[in-house]
XYZ file of N, CA, C and O in Angstrom:
456
model
N -48.408 -223.189 -65.750
C -47.466 -222.085 -65.884
C -47.932 -221.204 -67.048
O -48.297 -221.712 -68.095
N -47.872 -219.926 -66.849
C -48.322 -218.967 -67.854
C -47.117 -218.527 -68.702
O -46.422 -217.581 -68.360
N -46.885 -219.237 -69.800
C -45.746 -218.924 -70.659
C -45.848 -217.521 -71.236
O -44.833 -216.836 -71.376
N -47.044 -217.087 -71.582
C -47.216 -215.756 -72.168
C -46.778 -214.670 -71.194
O -46.144 -213.697 -71.581
N -47.089 -214.847 -69.919
C -46.669 -213.891 -68.888
C -45.140 -213.827 -68.812
O -44.559 -212.743 -68.713
N -44.500 -214.977 -68.887
C -43.031 -215.009 -68.857
C -42.452 -214.297 -70.074
O -41.521 -213.498 -69.950
N -43.014 -214.573 -71.234
C -42.541 -213.944 -72.473
C -42.703 -212.423 -72.391
O -41.793 -211.673 -72.750
N -43.835 -211.978 -71.888
C -44.086 -210.542 -71.741
C -43.086 -209.880 -70.788
O -42.857 -208.684 -70.870
N -42.504 -210.675 -69.907
C -41.548 -210.150 -68.929
C -40.100 -210.456 -69.305
O -39.216 -210.446 -68.445
N -39.856 -210.716 -70.583
C -38.495 -210.824 -71.078
C -37.852 -212.187 -70.968
O -36.632 -212.297 -71.079
N -38.633 -213.231 -70.790
C -38.093 -214.583 -70.746
C -38.055 -215.166 -72.156
O -38.997 -214.979 -72.931
N -37.004 -215.887 -72.469
C -36.919 -216.635 -73.721
C -37.439 -218.041 -73.423
O -36.672 -218.983 -73.229
N -38.746 -218.150 -73.364
C -39.370 -219.426 -72.994
C -39.090 -220.484 -74.048
O -38.800 -221.636 -73.716
N -39.132 -220.103 -75.312
C -38.893 -221.079 -76.379
C -37.498 -221.687 -76.259
O -37.335 -222.912 -76.318
N -36.501 -220.847 -76.073
C -35.131 -221.343 -75.922
C -34.961 -222.178 -74.666
O -34.304 -223.224 -74.678
N -35.561 -221.722 -73.579
C -35.469 -222.466 -72.319
C -36.150 -223.821 -72.440
O -35.612 -224.835 -71.961
N -37.300 -223.854 -73.081
C -38.007 -225.127 -73.222
C -37.195 -226.115 -74.051
O -37.216 -227.315 -73.775
N -36.444 -225.631 -75.026
C -35.558 -226.526 -75.782
C -34.499 -227.115 -74.857
O -34.198 -228.304 -74.919
N -33.918 -226.255 -73.997
C -32.902 -226.742 -73.057
C -33.486 -227.723 -72.053
O -32.792 -228.599 -71.569
N -34.774 -227.565 -71.756
C -35.443 -228.441 -70.798
C -36.255 -229.534 -71.502
O -37.145 -230.119 -70.897
N -35.920 -229.812 -72.745
C -36.537 -230.875 -73.541
C -38.068 -230.789 -73.533
O -38.764 -231.789 -73.420
N -38.564 -229.550 -73.597
C -40.002 -229.268 -73.614
C -40.740 -229.806 -72.389
O -41.939 -230.039 -72.443
N -40.009 -229.962 -71.298
C -40.603 -230.451 -70.053
C -40.945 -229.237 -69.187
O -40.104 -228.722 -68.446
N -42.184 -228.780 -69.312
C -42.625 -227.578 -68.608
C -42.561 -227.754 -67.089
O -42.226 -226.818 -66.361
N -42.859 -228.941 -66.606
C -42.809 -229.208 -65.161
C -41.387 -229.042 -64.639
O -41.166 -228.417 -63.589
N -40.426 -229.575 -65.366
C -39.019 -229.450 -64.965
C -38.574 -227.990 -65.031
O -37.878 -227.504 -64.130
N -38.995 -227.292 -66.065
C -38.646 -225.878 -66.208
C -39.188 -225.069 -65.026
O -38.459 -224.285 -64.417
N -40.440 -225.282 -64.693
C -41.038 -224.568 -63.567
C -40.315 -224.918 -62.264
O -40.036 -224.034 -61.449
N -39.978 -226.172 -62.092
C -39.249 -226.596 -60.888
C -37.907 -225.868 -60.786
O -37.524 -225.388 -59.716
N -37.217 -225.754 -61.897
C -35.916 -225.062 -61.904
C -36.089 -223.561 -61.698
O -35.276 -222.928 -61.017
N -37.130 -222.973 -62.281
C -37.416 -221.559 -62.031
C -37.632 -221.331 -60.541
O -37.095 -220.380 -59.964
N -38.390 -222.206 -59.908
C -38.691 -222.062 -58.478
C -37.437 -222.207 -57.613
O -37.365 -221.626 -56.534
N -36.447 -222.965 -58.100
C -35.197 -223.105 -57.344
C -34.483 -221.761 -57.208
O -33.732 -221.549 -56.263
N -34.729 -220.866 -58.130
C -34.134 -219.537 -58.054
C -34.553 -218.826 -56.769
O -33.812 -218.002 -56.235
N -35.728 -219.157 -56.265
C -36.254 -218.509 -55.065
C -35.400 -218.816 -53.833
O -35.449 -218.080 -52.851
N -34.635 -219.898 -53.885
C -33.799 -220.290 -52.748
C -32.322 -219.996 -52.968
O -31.489 -220.377 -52.141
N -32.002 -219.342 -54.059
C -30.599 -219.052 -54.369
C -30.123 -217.833 -53.578
O -30.832 -216.835 -53.487
N -28.930 -217.931 -53.017
C -28.384 -216.850 -52.185
C -27.381 -215.966 -52.906
O -26.805 -215.066 -52.281
N -27.145 -216.193 -54.174
C -26.106 -215.438 -54.877
C -26.379 -213.943 -54.937
O -25.438 -213.155 -54.906
N -27.635 -213.533 -54.995
C -27.924 -212.096 -55.045
C -27.509 -211.428 -53.737
O -26.959 -210.324 -53.737
N -27.723 -212.116 -52.618
C -27.296 -211.585 -51.317
C -25.770 -211.568 -51.227
O -25.176 -210.606 -50.730
N -25.148 -212.646 -51.708
C -23.687 -212.727 -51.686
C -23.064 -211.649 -52.570
O -22.026 -211.078 -52.221
N -23.707 -211.360 -53.691
C -23.236 -210.288 -54.571
C -23.262 -208.957 -53.832
O -22.282 -208.196 -53.865
N -24.346 -208.671 -53.148
C -24.473 -207.402 -52.427
C -23.426 -207.291 -51.322
O -22.766 -206.261 -51.188
N -23.240 -208.340 -50.545
C -22.264 -208.309 -49.450
C -20.856 -208.100 -50.003
O -20.103 -207.246 -49.519
N -20.512 -208.865 -51.025
C -19.173 -208.747 -51.615
C -18.971 -207.359 -52.219
O -17.908 -206.749 -52.046
N -19.980 -206.844 -52.912
C -19.881 -205.510 -53.504
C -19.672 -204.462 -52.413
O -18.796 -203.610 -52.522
N -20.483 -204.535 -51.368
C -20.378 -203.559 -50.270
C -19.022 -203.615 -49.579
O -18.550 -202.607 -49.069
N -18.406 -204.799 -49.575
C -17.096 -204.965 -48.947
C -15.934 -204.730 -49.915
O -14.778 -204.901 -49.532
N -16.248 -204.375 -51.153
C -15.198 -204.152 -52.144
C -14.471 -205.424 -52.531
O -13.325 -205.385 -52.988
N -15.129 -206.561 -52.373
C -14.550 -207.882 -52.630
C -14.879 -208.310 -54.059
O -15.872 -208.984 -54.314
N -14.020 -207.911 -54.971
C -14.249 -208.155 -56.398
C -14.311 -209.658 -56.713
O -15.133 -210.086 -57.520
N -13.459 -210.438 -56.081
C -13.392 -211.876 -56.375
C -14.699 -212.583 -56.031
O -15.249 -213.329 -56.844
N -15.212 -212.363 -54.825
C -16.456 -213.024 -54.431
C -17.671 -212.411 -55.115
O -18.644 -213.112 -55.387
N -17.605 -211.137 -55.423
C -18.686 -210.514 -56.197
C -18.731 -211.133 -57.591
O -19.819 -211.422 -58.111
N -17.562 -211.361 -58.180
C -17.503 -212.011 -59.489
C -18.127 -213.400 -59.420
O -18.930 -213.772 -60.285
N -17.752 -214.178 -58.404
C -18.284 -215.545 -58.280
C -19.810 -215.537 -58.193
O -20.482 -216.331 -58.864
N -20.350 -214.653 -57.358
C -21.804 -214.592 -57.199
C -22.479 -214.130 -58.493
O -23.460 -214.738 -58.939
N -21.950 -213.080 -59.102
C -22.547 -212.554 -60.340
C -22.446 -213.569 -61.477
O -23.382 -213.732 -62.262
N -21.323 -214.270 -61.545
C -21.134 -215.278 -62.589
C -22.111 -216.437 -62.410
O -22.655 -216.961 -63.390
N -22.350 -216.836 -61.170
C -23.338 -217.892 -60.902
C -24.731 -217.449 -61.331
O -25.467 -218.211 -61.964
N -25.077 -216.211 -60.990
C -26.379 -215.679 -61.398
C -26.479 -215.661 -62.920
O -27.490 -216.086 -63.491
N -25.439 -215.205 -63.567
C -25.438 -215.139 -65.038
C -25.692 -216.518 -65.635
O -26.474 -216.664 -66.577
N -25.061 -217.524 -65.076
C -25.238 -218.885 -65.594
C -26.652 -219.390 -65.456
O -27.232 -219.905 -66.421
N -27.225 -219.233 -64.257
C -28.561 -219.799 -64.108
C -29.631 -218.978 -64.802
O -30.581 -219.540 -65.334
N -29.494 -217.651 -64.873
C -30.520 -216.885 -65.592
C -30.431 -217.149 -67.091
O -31.451 -217.151 -67.779
N -29.225 -217.423 -67.575
C -29.062 -217.766 -68.984
C -29.746 -219.099 -69.291
O -30.504 -219.214 -70.252
N -29.483 -220.107 -68.460
C -30.095 -221.418 -68.672
C -31.606 -221.380 -68.555
O -32.305 -222.122 -69.242
N -32.110 -220.515 -67.687
C -33.553 -220.410 -67.490
C -34.221 -219.484 -68.507
O -35.437 -219.340 -68.513
N -33.427 -218.842 -69.351
C -33.987 -217.974 -70.390
C -34.478 -216.642 -69.866
O -35.328 -216.005 -70.490
N -33.938 -216.184 -68.745
C -34.368 -214.913 -68.173
C -33.494 -213.824 -68.785
O -32.523 -213.346 -68.202
N -33.842 -213.459 -69.998
C -33.022 -212.560 -70.807
C -32.879 -211.171 -70.198
O -31.835 -210.542 -70.325
N -33.921 -210.678 -69.559
C -33.840 -209.342 -68.965
C -32.715 -209.285 -67.935
O -31.955 -208.315 -67.901
N -32.606 -210.312 -67.103
C -31.544 -210.333 -66.096
C -30.191 -210.627 -66.726
O -29.172 -210.068 -66.317
N -30.176 -211.498 -67.715
C -28.906 -211.839 -68.358
C -28.265 -210.609 -68.986
O -27.062 -210.378 -68.853
N -29.062 -209.806 -69.660
C -28.538 -208.584 -70.291
C -27.967 -207.621 -69.253
O -26.985 -206.938 -69.512
N -28.574 -207.565 -68.090
C -28.097 -206.646 -67.054
C -26.874 -207.181 -66.310
O -25.998 -206.412 -65.938
N -26.841 -208.468 -66.058
C -25.752 -209.010 -65.242
C -24.470 -209.203 -66.054
O -23.380 -209.165 -65.493
N -24.588 -209.368 -67.353
C -23.388 -209.609 -68.172
C -22.317 -208.526 -68.001
O -21.156 -208.848 -67.717
N -22.638 -207.227 -68.149
C -21.589 -206.214 -67.963
C -21.079 -206.141 -66.522
O -19.919 -205.786 -66.290
N -21.915 -206.501 -65.573
C -21.479 -206.535 -64.176
C -20.432 -207.625 -63.987
O -19.384 -207.403 -63.374
N -20.700 -208.786 -64.537
C -19.741 -209.897 -64.468
C -18.430 -209.493 -65.125
O -17.347 -209.741 -64.570
N -18.515 -208.866 -66.281
C -17.291 -208.497 -67.001
C -16.484 -207.445 -66.251
O -15.250 -207.466 -66.274
N -17.162 -206.540 -65.569
C -16.440 -205.550 -64.751
C -15.689 -206.254 -63.634
O -14.488 -206.003 -63.426
N -16.362 -207.147 -62.926
C -15.693 -207.884 -61.850
C -14.554 -208.748 -62.396
O -13.494 -208.846 -61.791
N -14.781 -209.368 -63.557
C -13.744 -210.208 -64.171
C -12.478 -209.380 -64.435
O -11.366 -209.864 -64.275
N -12.675 -208.116 -64.809
C -11.546 -207.222 -65.095
C -10.932 -206.656 -63.814
O -9.958 -205.899 -63.870
N -11.526 -207.011 -62.666
C -10.997 -206.528 -61.401
C -11.452 -205.138 -61.018
O -10.848 -204.483 -60.180
N -12.526 -204.687 -61.651
C -13.065 -203.360 -61.336
C -14.466 -203.505 -60.756
O -15.162 -204.482 -61.018
N -14.847 -202.524 -59.989
C -16.184 -202.524 -59.404
C -17.132 -201.756 -60.315
O -16.819 -200.636 -60.728
N -18.266 -202.341 -60.648
C -19.252 -201.584 -61.424
C -19.825 -200.456 -60.567
O -19.602 -200.414 -59.354
N -20.554 -199.587 -61.199
C -21.195 -198.489 -60.483
C -22.253 -199.048 -59.528
O -22.934 -200.031 -59.846
N -22.389 -198.406 -58.388
C -23.409 -198.818 -57.412
C -24.795 -198.790 -58.038
O -25.644 -199.631 -57.733
N -25.025 -197.850 -58.932
C -26.337 -197.749 -59.578
C -26.621 -198.977 -60.455
O -27.771 -199.413 -60.554
N -25.584 -199.536 -61.093
C -25.773 -200.753 -61.891
C -26.211 -201.918 -61.010
O -27.093 -202.692 -61.387
N -25.564 -202.042 -59.855
C -25.908 -203.116 -58.922
C -27.333 -202.915 -58.417
O -28.133 -203.853 -58.377
N -27.674 -201.696 -58.056
C -29.014 -201.404 -57.545
C -30.089 -201.687 -58.596
O -31.139 -202.266 -58.286
N -29.831 -201.292 -59.837
C -30.793 -201.554 -60.919
C -30.954 -203.051 -61.147
O -32.062 -203.535 -61.366
N -29.835 -203.766 -61.089
C -29.895 -205.216 -61.270
C -30.679 -205.864 -60.126
O -31.515 -206.740 -60.361
N -30.419 -205.425 -58.914
C -31.145 -205.981 -57.762
C -32.644 -205.736 -57.889
O -33.454 -206.612 -57.562
N -33.028 -204.562 -58.373
C -34.442 -204.251 -58.562
C -35.049 -205.177 -59.615
O -36.141 -205.731 -59.412
N -34.373 -205.343 -60.724
C -34.868 -206.229 -61.782
C -34.951 -207.672 -61.277
O -35.918 -208.390 -61.567
N -33.947 -208.080 -60.510
C -33.921 -209.431 -59.942
C -35.131 -209.622 -59.028
O -35.803 -210.657 -59.091
N -35.423 -208.636 -58.206
C -36.556 -208.723 -57.280
C -37.873 -208.832 -58.047
O -38.766 -209.589 -57.654
N -38.001 -208.102 -59.139
C -39.220 -208.177 -59.955
C -39.388 -209.568 -60.553
O -40.488 -210.128 -60.554
N -38.290 -210.141 -61.047
C -38.336 -211.497 -61.602
C -38.643 -212.498 -60.492
O -39.435 -213.428 -60.677
N -38.026 -212.304 -59.345
C -38.258 -213.169 -58.187
C -39.762 -213.207 -57.859
O -40.342 -214.274 -57.682
N -40.379 -212.035 -57.796
C -41.804 -211.964 -57.476
C -42.661 -212.621 -58.554
O -43.661 -213.282 -58.248
N -42.261 -212.468 -59.793
C -42.984 -213.105 -60.896
C -42.907 -214.626 -60.755
O -43.927 -215.319 -60.841
N -41.726 -215.140 -60.526
C -41.554 -216.591 -60.387
C -42.311 -217.099 -59.171
O -42.936 -218.167 -59.210
N -42.282 -216.333 -58.107
C -42.991 -216.701 -56.884
C -44.492 -216.872 -57.155
O -45.156 -217.718 -56.547
N -45.023 -216.098 -58.088
C -46.463 -216.136 -58.384
C -46.863 -217.271 -59.313
O -48.054 -217.543 -59.473
N -45.895 -217.943 -59.921
C -46.199 -219.007 -60.881
C -46.724 -220.254 -60.190
O -46.302 -220.588 -59.097
N -47.605 -220.937 -60.887
C -48.121 -222.211 -60.376
C -47.963 -223.289 -61.412
O -47.869 -223.084 -62.562
């Protein structure tokens, strides 16, 4: 795993490695699990349907796992989205679109890791 590449892309590898007891294999395995997570799709469907409750659940799940994995770039973006849904309001469509783009970039980065 290329830790420097992750750091350059906004990952808090040092913090994540502490949470993963410096087990790089386990960390990589958990990063790869993100590739099978459906919360980003569920967020989009709920947002498009104006379903604040399910959008909150999906966004909150994403916030939790990106935080644990040290993906700071996504955590910073999803936090205000989660808080908007928590307050019962819909964030701007542009915020969701920007987050989805950032998520896709991280997804592709993780997909390339070995």
